[in-house]
Short mmCIF file of C-alpha atoms in Angstrom, two decimals:
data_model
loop_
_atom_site.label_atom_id
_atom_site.label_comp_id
_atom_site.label_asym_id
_atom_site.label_seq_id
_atom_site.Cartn_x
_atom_site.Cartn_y
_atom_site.Cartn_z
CA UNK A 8 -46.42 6.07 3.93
CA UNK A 9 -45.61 5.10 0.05
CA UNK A 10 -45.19 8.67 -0.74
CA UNK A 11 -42.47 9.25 2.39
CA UNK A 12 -41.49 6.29 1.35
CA UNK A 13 -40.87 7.74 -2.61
CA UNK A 14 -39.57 10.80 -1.30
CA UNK A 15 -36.58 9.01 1.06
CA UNK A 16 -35.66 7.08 -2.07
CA UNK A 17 -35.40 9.65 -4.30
CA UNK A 18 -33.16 11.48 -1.55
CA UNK A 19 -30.67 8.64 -1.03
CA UNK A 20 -30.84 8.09 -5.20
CA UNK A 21 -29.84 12.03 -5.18
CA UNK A 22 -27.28 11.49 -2.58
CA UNK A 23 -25.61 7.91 -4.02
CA UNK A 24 -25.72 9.92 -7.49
CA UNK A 25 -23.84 13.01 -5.69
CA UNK A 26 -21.43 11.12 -4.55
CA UNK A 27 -20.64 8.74 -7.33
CA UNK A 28 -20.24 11.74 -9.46
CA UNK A 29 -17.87 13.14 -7.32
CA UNK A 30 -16.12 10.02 -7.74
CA UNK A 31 -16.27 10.11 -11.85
CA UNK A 32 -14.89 13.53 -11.26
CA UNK A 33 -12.16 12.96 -9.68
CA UNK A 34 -11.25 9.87 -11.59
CA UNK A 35 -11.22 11.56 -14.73
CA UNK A 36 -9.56 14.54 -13.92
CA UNK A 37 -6.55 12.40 -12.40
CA UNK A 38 -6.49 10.74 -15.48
CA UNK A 39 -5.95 14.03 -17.43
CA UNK A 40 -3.49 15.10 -15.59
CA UNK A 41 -1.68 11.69 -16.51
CA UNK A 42 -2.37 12.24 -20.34
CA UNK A 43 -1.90 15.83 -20.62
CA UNK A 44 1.45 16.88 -19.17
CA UNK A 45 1.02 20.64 -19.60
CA UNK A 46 -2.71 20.35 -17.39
CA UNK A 47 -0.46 18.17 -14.93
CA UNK A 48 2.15 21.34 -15.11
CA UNK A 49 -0.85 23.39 -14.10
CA UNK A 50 -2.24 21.58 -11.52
CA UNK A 51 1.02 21.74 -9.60
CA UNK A 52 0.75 25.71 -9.48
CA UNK A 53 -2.28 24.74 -7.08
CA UNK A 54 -1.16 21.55 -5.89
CA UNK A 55 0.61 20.41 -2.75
CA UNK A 56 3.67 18.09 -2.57
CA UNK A 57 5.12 15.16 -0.06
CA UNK A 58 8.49 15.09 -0.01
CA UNK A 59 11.18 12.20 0.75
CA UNK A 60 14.45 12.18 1.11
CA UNK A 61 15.91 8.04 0.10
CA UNK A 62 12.11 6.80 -0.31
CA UNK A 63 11.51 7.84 3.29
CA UNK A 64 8.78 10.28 3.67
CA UNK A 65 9.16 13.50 5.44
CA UNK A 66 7.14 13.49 8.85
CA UNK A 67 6.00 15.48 12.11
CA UNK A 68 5.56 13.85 15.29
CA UNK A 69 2.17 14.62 16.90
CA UNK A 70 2.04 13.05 20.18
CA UNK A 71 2.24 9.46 19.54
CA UNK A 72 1.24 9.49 15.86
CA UNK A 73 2.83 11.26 12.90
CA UNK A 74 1.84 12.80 10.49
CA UNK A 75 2.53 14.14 6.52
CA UNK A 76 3.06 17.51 6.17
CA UNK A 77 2.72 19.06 2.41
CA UNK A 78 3.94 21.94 0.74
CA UNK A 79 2.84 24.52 -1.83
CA UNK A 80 4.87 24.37 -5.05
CA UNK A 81 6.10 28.50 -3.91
CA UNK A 82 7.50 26.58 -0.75
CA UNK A 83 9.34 24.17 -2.34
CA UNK A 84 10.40 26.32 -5.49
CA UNK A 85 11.68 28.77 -1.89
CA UNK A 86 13.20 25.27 -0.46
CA UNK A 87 14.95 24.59 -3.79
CA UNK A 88 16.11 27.96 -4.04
CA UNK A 89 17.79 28.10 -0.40
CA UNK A 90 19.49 24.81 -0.72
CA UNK A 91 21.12 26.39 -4.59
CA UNK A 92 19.03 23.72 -6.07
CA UNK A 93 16.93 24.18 -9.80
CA UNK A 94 13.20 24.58 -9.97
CA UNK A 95 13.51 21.43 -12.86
CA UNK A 96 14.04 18.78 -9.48
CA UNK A 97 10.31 19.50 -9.37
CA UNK A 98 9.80 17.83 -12.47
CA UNK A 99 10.61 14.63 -10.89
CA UNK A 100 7.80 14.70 -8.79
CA UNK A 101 5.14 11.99 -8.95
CA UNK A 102 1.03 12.45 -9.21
CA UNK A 103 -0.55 10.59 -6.44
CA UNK A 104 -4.27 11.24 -5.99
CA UNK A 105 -6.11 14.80 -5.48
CA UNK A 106 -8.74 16.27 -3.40
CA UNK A 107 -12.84 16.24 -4.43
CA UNK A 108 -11.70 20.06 -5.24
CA UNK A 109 -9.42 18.93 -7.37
CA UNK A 110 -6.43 19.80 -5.41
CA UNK A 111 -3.65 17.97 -6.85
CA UNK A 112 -1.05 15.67 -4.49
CA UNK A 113 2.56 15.02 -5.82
CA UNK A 114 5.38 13.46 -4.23
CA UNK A 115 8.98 14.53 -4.76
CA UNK A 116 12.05 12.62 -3.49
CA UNK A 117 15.22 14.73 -2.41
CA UNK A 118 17.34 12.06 -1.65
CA UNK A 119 17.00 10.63 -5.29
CA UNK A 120 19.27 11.64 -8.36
CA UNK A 121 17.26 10.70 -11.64
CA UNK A 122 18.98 10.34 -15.38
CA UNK A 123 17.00 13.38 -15.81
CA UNK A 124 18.60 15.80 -13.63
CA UNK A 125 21.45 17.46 -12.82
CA UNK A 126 21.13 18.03 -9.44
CA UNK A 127 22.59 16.08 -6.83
CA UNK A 128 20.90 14.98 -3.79
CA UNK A 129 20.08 17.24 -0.90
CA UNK A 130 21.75 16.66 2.39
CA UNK A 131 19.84 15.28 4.97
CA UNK A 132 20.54 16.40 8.32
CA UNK A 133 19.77 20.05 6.44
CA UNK A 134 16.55 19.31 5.28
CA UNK A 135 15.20 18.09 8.00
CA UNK A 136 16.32 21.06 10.38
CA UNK A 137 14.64 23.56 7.27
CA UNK A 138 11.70 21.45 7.25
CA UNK A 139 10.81 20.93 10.99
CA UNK A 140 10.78 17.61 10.57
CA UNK A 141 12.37 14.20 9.81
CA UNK A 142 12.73 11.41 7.13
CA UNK A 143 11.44 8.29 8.93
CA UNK A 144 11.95 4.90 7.19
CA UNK A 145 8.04 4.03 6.19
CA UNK A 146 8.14 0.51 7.77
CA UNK A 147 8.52 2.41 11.13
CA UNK A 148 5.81 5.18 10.88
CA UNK A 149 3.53 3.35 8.52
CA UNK A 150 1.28 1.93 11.24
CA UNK A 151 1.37 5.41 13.25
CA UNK A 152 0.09 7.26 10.43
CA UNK A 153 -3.77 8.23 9.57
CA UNK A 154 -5.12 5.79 6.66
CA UNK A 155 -4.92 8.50 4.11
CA UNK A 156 -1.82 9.65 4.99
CA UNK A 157 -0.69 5.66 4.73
CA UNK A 158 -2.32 5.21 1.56
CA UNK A 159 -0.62 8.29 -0.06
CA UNK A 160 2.58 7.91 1.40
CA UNK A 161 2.90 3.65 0.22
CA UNK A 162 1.69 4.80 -2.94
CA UNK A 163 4.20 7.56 -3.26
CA UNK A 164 7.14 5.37 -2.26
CA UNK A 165 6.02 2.55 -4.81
CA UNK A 166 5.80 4.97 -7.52
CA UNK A 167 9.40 6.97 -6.75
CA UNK A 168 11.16 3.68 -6.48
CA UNK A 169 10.19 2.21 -9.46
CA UNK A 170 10.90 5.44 -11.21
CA UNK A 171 14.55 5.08 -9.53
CA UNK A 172 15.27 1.26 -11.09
CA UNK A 173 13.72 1.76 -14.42
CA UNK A 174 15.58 4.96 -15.79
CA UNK A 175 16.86 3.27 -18.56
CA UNK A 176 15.30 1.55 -21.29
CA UNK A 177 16.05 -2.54 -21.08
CA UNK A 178 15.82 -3.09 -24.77
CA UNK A 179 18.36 0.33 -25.79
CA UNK A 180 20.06 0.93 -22.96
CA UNK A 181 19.24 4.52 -23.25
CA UNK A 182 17.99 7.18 -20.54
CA UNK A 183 13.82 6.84 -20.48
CA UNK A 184 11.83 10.05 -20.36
CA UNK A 185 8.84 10.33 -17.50
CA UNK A 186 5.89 12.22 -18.18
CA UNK A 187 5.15 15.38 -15.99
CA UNK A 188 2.76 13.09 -14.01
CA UNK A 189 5.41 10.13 -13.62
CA UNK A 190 2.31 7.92 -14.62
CA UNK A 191 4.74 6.31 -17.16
CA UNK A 192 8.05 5.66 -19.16
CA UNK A 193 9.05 6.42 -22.60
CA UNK A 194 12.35 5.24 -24.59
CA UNK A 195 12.97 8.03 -27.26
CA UNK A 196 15.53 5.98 -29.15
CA UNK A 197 12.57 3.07 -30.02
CA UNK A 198 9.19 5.01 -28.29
CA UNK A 199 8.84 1.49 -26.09
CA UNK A 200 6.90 2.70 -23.04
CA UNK A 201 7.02 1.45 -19.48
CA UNK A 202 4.14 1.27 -16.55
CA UNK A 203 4.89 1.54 -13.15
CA UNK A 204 3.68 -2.73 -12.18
CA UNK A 205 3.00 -4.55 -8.93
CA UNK A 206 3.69 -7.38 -8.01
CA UNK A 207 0.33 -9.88 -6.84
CA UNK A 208 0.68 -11.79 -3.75
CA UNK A 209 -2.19 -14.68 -2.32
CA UNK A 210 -2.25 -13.88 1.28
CA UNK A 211 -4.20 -17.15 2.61
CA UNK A 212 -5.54 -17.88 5.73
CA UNK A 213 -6.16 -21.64 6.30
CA UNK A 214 -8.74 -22.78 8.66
CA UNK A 215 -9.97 -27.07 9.09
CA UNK A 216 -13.13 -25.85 10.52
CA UNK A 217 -12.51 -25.18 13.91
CA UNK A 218 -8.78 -23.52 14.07
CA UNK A 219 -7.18 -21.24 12.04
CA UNK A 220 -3.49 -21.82 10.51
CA UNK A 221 -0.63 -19.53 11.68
CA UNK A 222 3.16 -19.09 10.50
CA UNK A 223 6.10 -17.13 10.94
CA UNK A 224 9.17 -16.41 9.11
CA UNK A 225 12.73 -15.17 10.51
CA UNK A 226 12.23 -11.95 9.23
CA UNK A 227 9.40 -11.15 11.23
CA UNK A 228 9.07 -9.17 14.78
CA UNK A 229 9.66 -11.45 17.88
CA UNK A 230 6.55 -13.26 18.71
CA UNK A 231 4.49 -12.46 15.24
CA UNK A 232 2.44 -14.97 13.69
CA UNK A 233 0.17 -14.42 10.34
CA UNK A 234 -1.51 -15.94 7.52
CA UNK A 235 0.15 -17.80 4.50
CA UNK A 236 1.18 -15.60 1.73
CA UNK A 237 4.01 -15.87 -0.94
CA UNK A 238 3.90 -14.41 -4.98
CA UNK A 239 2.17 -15.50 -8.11
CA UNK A 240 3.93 -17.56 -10.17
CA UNK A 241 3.88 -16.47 -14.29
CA UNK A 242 0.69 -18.61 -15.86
CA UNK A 243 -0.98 -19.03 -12.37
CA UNK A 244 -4.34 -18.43 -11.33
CA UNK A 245 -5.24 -17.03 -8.03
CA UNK A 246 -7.38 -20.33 -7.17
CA UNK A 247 -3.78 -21.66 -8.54
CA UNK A 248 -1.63 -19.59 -6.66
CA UNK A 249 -3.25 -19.81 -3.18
CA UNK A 250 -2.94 -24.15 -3.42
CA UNK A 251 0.46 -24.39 -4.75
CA UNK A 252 1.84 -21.75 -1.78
CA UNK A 253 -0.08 -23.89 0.98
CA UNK A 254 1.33 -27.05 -0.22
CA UNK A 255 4.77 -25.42 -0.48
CA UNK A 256 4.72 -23.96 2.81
CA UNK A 257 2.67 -26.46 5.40
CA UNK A 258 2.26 -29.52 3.15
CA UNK A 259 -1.69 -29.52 3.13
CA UNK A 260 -4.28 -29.34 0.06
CA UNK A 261 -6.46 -27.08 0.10
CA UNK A 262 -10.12 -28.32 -0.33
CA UNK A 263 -12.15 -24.75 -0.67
CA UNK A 264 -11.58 -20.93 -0.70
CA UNK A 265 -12.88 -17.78 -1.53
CA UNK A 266 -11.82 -14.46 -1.99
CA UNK A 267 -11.93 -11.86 0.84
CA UNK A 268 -10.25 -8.25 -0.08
CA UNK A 269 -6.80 -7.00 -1.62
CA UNK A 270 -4.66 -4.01 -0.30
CA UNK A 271 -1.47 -2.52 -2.16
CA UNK A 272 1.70 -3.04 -0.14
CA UNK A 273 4.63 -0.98 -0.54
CA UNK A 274 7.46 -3.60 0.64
CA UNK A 275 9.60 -4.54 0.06
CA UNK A 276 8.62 -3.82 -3.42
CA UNK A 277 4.98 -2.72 -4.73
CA UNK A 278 2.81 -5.52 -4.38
CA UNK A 279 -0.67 -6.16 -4.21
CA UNK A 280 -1.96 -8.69 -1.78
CA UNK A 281 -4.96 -10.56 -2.64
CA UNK A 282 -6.33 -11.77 0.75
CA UNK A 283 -8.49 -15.46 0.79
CA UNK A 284 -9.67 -18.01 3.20
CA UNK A 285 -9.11 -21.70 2.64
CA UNK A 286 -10.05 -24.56 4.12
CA UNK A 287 -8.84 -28.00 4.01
CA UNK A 288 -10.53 -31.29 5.40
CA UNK A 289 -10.45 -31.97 8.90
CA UNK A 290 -8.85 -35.29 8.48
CA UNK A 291 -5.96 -34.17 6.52
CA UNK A 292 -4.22 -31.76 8.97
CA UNK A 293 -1.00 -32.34 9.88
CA UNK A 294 1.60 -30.12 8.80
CA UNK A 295 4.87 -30.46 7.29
CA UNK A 296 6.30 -27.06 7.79
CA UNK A 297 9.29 -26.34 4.91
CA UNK A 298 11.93 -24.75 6.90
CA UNK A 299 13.06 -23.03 3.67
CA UNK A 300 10.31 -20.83 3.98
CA UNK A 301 8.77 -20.31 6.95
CA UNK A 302 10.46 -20.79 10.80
CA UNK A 303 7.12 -22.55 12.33
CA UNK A 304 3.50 -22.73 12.17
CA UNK A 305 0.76 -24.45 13.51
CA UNK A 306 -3.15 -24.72 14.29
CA UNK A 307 -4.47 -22.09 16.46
CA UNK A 308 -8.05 -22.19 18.48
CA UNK A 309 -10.95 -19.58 18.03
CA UNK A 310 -10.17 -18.27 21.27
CA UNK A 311 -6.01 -18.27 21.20
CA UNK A 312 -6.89 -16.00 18.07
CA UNK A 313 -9.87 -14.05 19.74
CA UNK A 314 -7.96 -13.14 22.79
CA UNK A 315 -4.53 -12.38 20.45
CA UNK A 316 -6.81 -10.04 18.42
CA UNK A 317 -7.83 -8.39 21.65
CA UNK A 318 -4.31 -7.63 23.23
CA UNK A 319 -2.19 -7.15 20.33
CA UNK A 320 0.38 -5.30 21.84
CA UNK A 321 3.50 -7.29 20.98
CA UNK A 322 5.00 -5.58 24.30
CA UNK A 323 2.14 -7.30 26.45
CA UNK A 324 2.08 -10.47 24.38
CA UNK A 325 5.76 -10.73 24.52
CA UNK A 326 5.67 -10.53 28.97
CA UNK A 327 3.47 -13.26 28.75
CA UNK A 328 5.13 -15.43 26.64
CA UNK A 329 2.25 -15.51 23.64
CA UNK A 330 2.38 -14.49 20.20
CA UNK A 331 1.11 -11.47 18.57
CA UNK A 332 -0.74 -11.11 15.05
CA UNK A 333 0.33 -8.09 12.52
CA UNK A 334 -0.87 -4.18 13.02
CA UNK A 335 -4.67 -3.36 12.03
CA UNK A 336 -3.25 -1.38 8.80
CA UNK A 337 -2.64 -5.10 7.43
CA UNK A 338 -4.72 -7.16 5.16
CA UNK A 339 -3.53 -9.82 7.18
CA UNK A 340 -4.84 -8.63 10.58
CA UNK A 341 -8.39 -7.82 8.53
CA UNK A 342 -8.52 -11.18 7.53
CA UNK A 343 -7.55 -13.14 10.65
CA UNK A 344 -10.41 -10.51 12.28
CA UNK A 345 -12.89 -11.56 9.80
CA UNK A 346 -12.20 -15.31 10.38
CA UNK A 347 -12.50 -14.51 14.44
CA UNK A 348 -16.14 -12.62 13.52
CA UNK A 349 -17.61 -14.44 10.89
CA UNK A 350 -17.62 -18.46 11.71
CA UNK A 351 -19.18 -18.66 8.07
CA UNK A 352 -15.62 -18.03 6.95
CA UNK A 353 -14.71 -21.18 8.68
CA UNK A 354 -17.00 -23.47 6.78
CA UNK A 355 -16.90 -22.46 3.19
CA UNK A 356 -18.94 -23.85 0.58
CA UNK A 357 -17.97 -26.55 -1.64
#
């Protein structure tokens, strides 16, 4: 027994190691390609690229899903060529993750007209008649897509839009240079550099023990309700962050909370959402909802939010008159789900 025992260890160790390596790998050949601009020239003779046209991502419709179809650097260099367009647009493209062969994935906006080149954008219409597909605005498709193809495709978007508002230098006023993997900025004039940023964001969801706290804004689908969220101020901690947005938003102190999981989101600008749960005491729960920011909110039972998570079709939940909580895909949905499965998350410690 000790020695199967021994022997199944030293298989998983193997295995964990395997992996983890493959892991390493990939990390640090990414981050190559972001320091070495002539290997990130390389890698795109064997890469594959994503292309947009406006920051919306070219797609195929497979049934009810979609999906991101990618092209061979010959393709596009053929696309280019067809459309009387210069092989240098492709320097504009982005790096955005590779395979565990080391494939390399780039993203490469059409629709876009950099300080860089001379090109004007492509038409539309064209592209998408060449291509066999369309450019579908990403807050449409984004929950219709596979998780890697989301991933890529938010990531893609964050990076080619903050390429788009930061071409020039804010302390020159001169045209800033990208390097080949669009991992980064640099002013010639003074050699200042720029990083692509996101923005955090405490995405909160408040429970008194027994019910869970819901909200909606204007800006949100008929019928939607979700947890708390709003930006990090400058100096703020995230403990910080999460009690000053509850007090602004539903007038109640927080009393405990603990981190649960973070997810990059893509609008309306790059952000990353840092997802908690909170609790506040049970006789301190009336809210004061500021109209400024949200349109209502209120306490919601285990089973309002059990039976929501259930049938969240906002098509059903509309007919019957109930609300709806946000898409899977969201951090917000994971969290609400985890406060549904886990009652632990209801009663945090002090």
């Amino acid at each position: 027994m000790s020695l199967y025992y021994g022997i199944a260890c030293r298989r998983k160790s193997f295995w964990y190691f395997r992996l983890l390596s493959t892991y390493v790998a990939k990390t640090r050949y990414l981050f190559e390609l972001k320091e070495d601009d002539d290997a990130c020239k390389k890698a795109q003779q064997t890469g594959a690229f994503y292309l947009f046209h406006s920051l919306a991502p070219l797609l195929q419709k497979s049934g009810h899903r979609y999906q991101a179809p990618r092209h061979s650097l010959l393709e596009l260099e053929s696309l280019l060529a067809k459309f009387g367009q210069d092989t240098q647009r492709i320097e504009d493209s982005v790096l955005i993750g590779c395979s565990e062969q080391h494939e390399a994935w780039f993203a490469l906006d059409l629709g876009l007209n950099s300080s860089s080149s001379k090109n004007a954008s492509l038409q539309k219409p064209e592209m998408e008649t060449e291509l066999k597909g369309s450019f579908t605005e990403l807050t449409k498709a984004l929950f219709q897509l596979n998780t890697k193809d989301a991933s890529l495709l938010t990531m893609a978007q964050a990076l080619l839009r903050w390429h788009d508002a930061h071409q020039f230098c804010s302390r020159s006023g001169q045209p800033t240079k990208k390097n080949m993997a669009g991992s980064k900025r640099v002013c010639p004039s003074n050699k200042i550099i720029y990083y692509p940023q996101v923005a955090p964001v405490v995405i909160t969801l408040v429970s008194d023990g027994t019910r869970c706290l819901l909200a909606r804004q204007s800006s949100f689908p008929k019928g939607m309700y979700s947890a708390l969220a709003g930006f990090c101020d400058i100096g703020e901690s995230l403990e910080e962050a999460v009690r000053r947005e509850v007090a602004e938003e539903v007038g109640l102190e927080v009393e405990r909370l603990q981190y649960s999981a973070s997810q990059h989101w893509p609008f309306p600008n790059s952000s990353l959402m840092i997802a908690c749960h909170a609790t506040v005491k049970p006789g301190q729960t009336e809210i004061q909802v500021n109209l400024k920011e949200l349109e209502a909110a209120g306490w919601f039972s285990h089973d309002e939010v059990a039976t929501a998570l259930r049938k969240n079709s906002p098509y059903t939940q509309q007919q019957n008159g109930t609300f709806w909580l946000p898409p899977k895909l969201a951090i917000a949905h994971q969290l609400i789900k985890e406060w549904v499965e886990k009652p632990s998350c209801s009663t945090l410690p002090a």
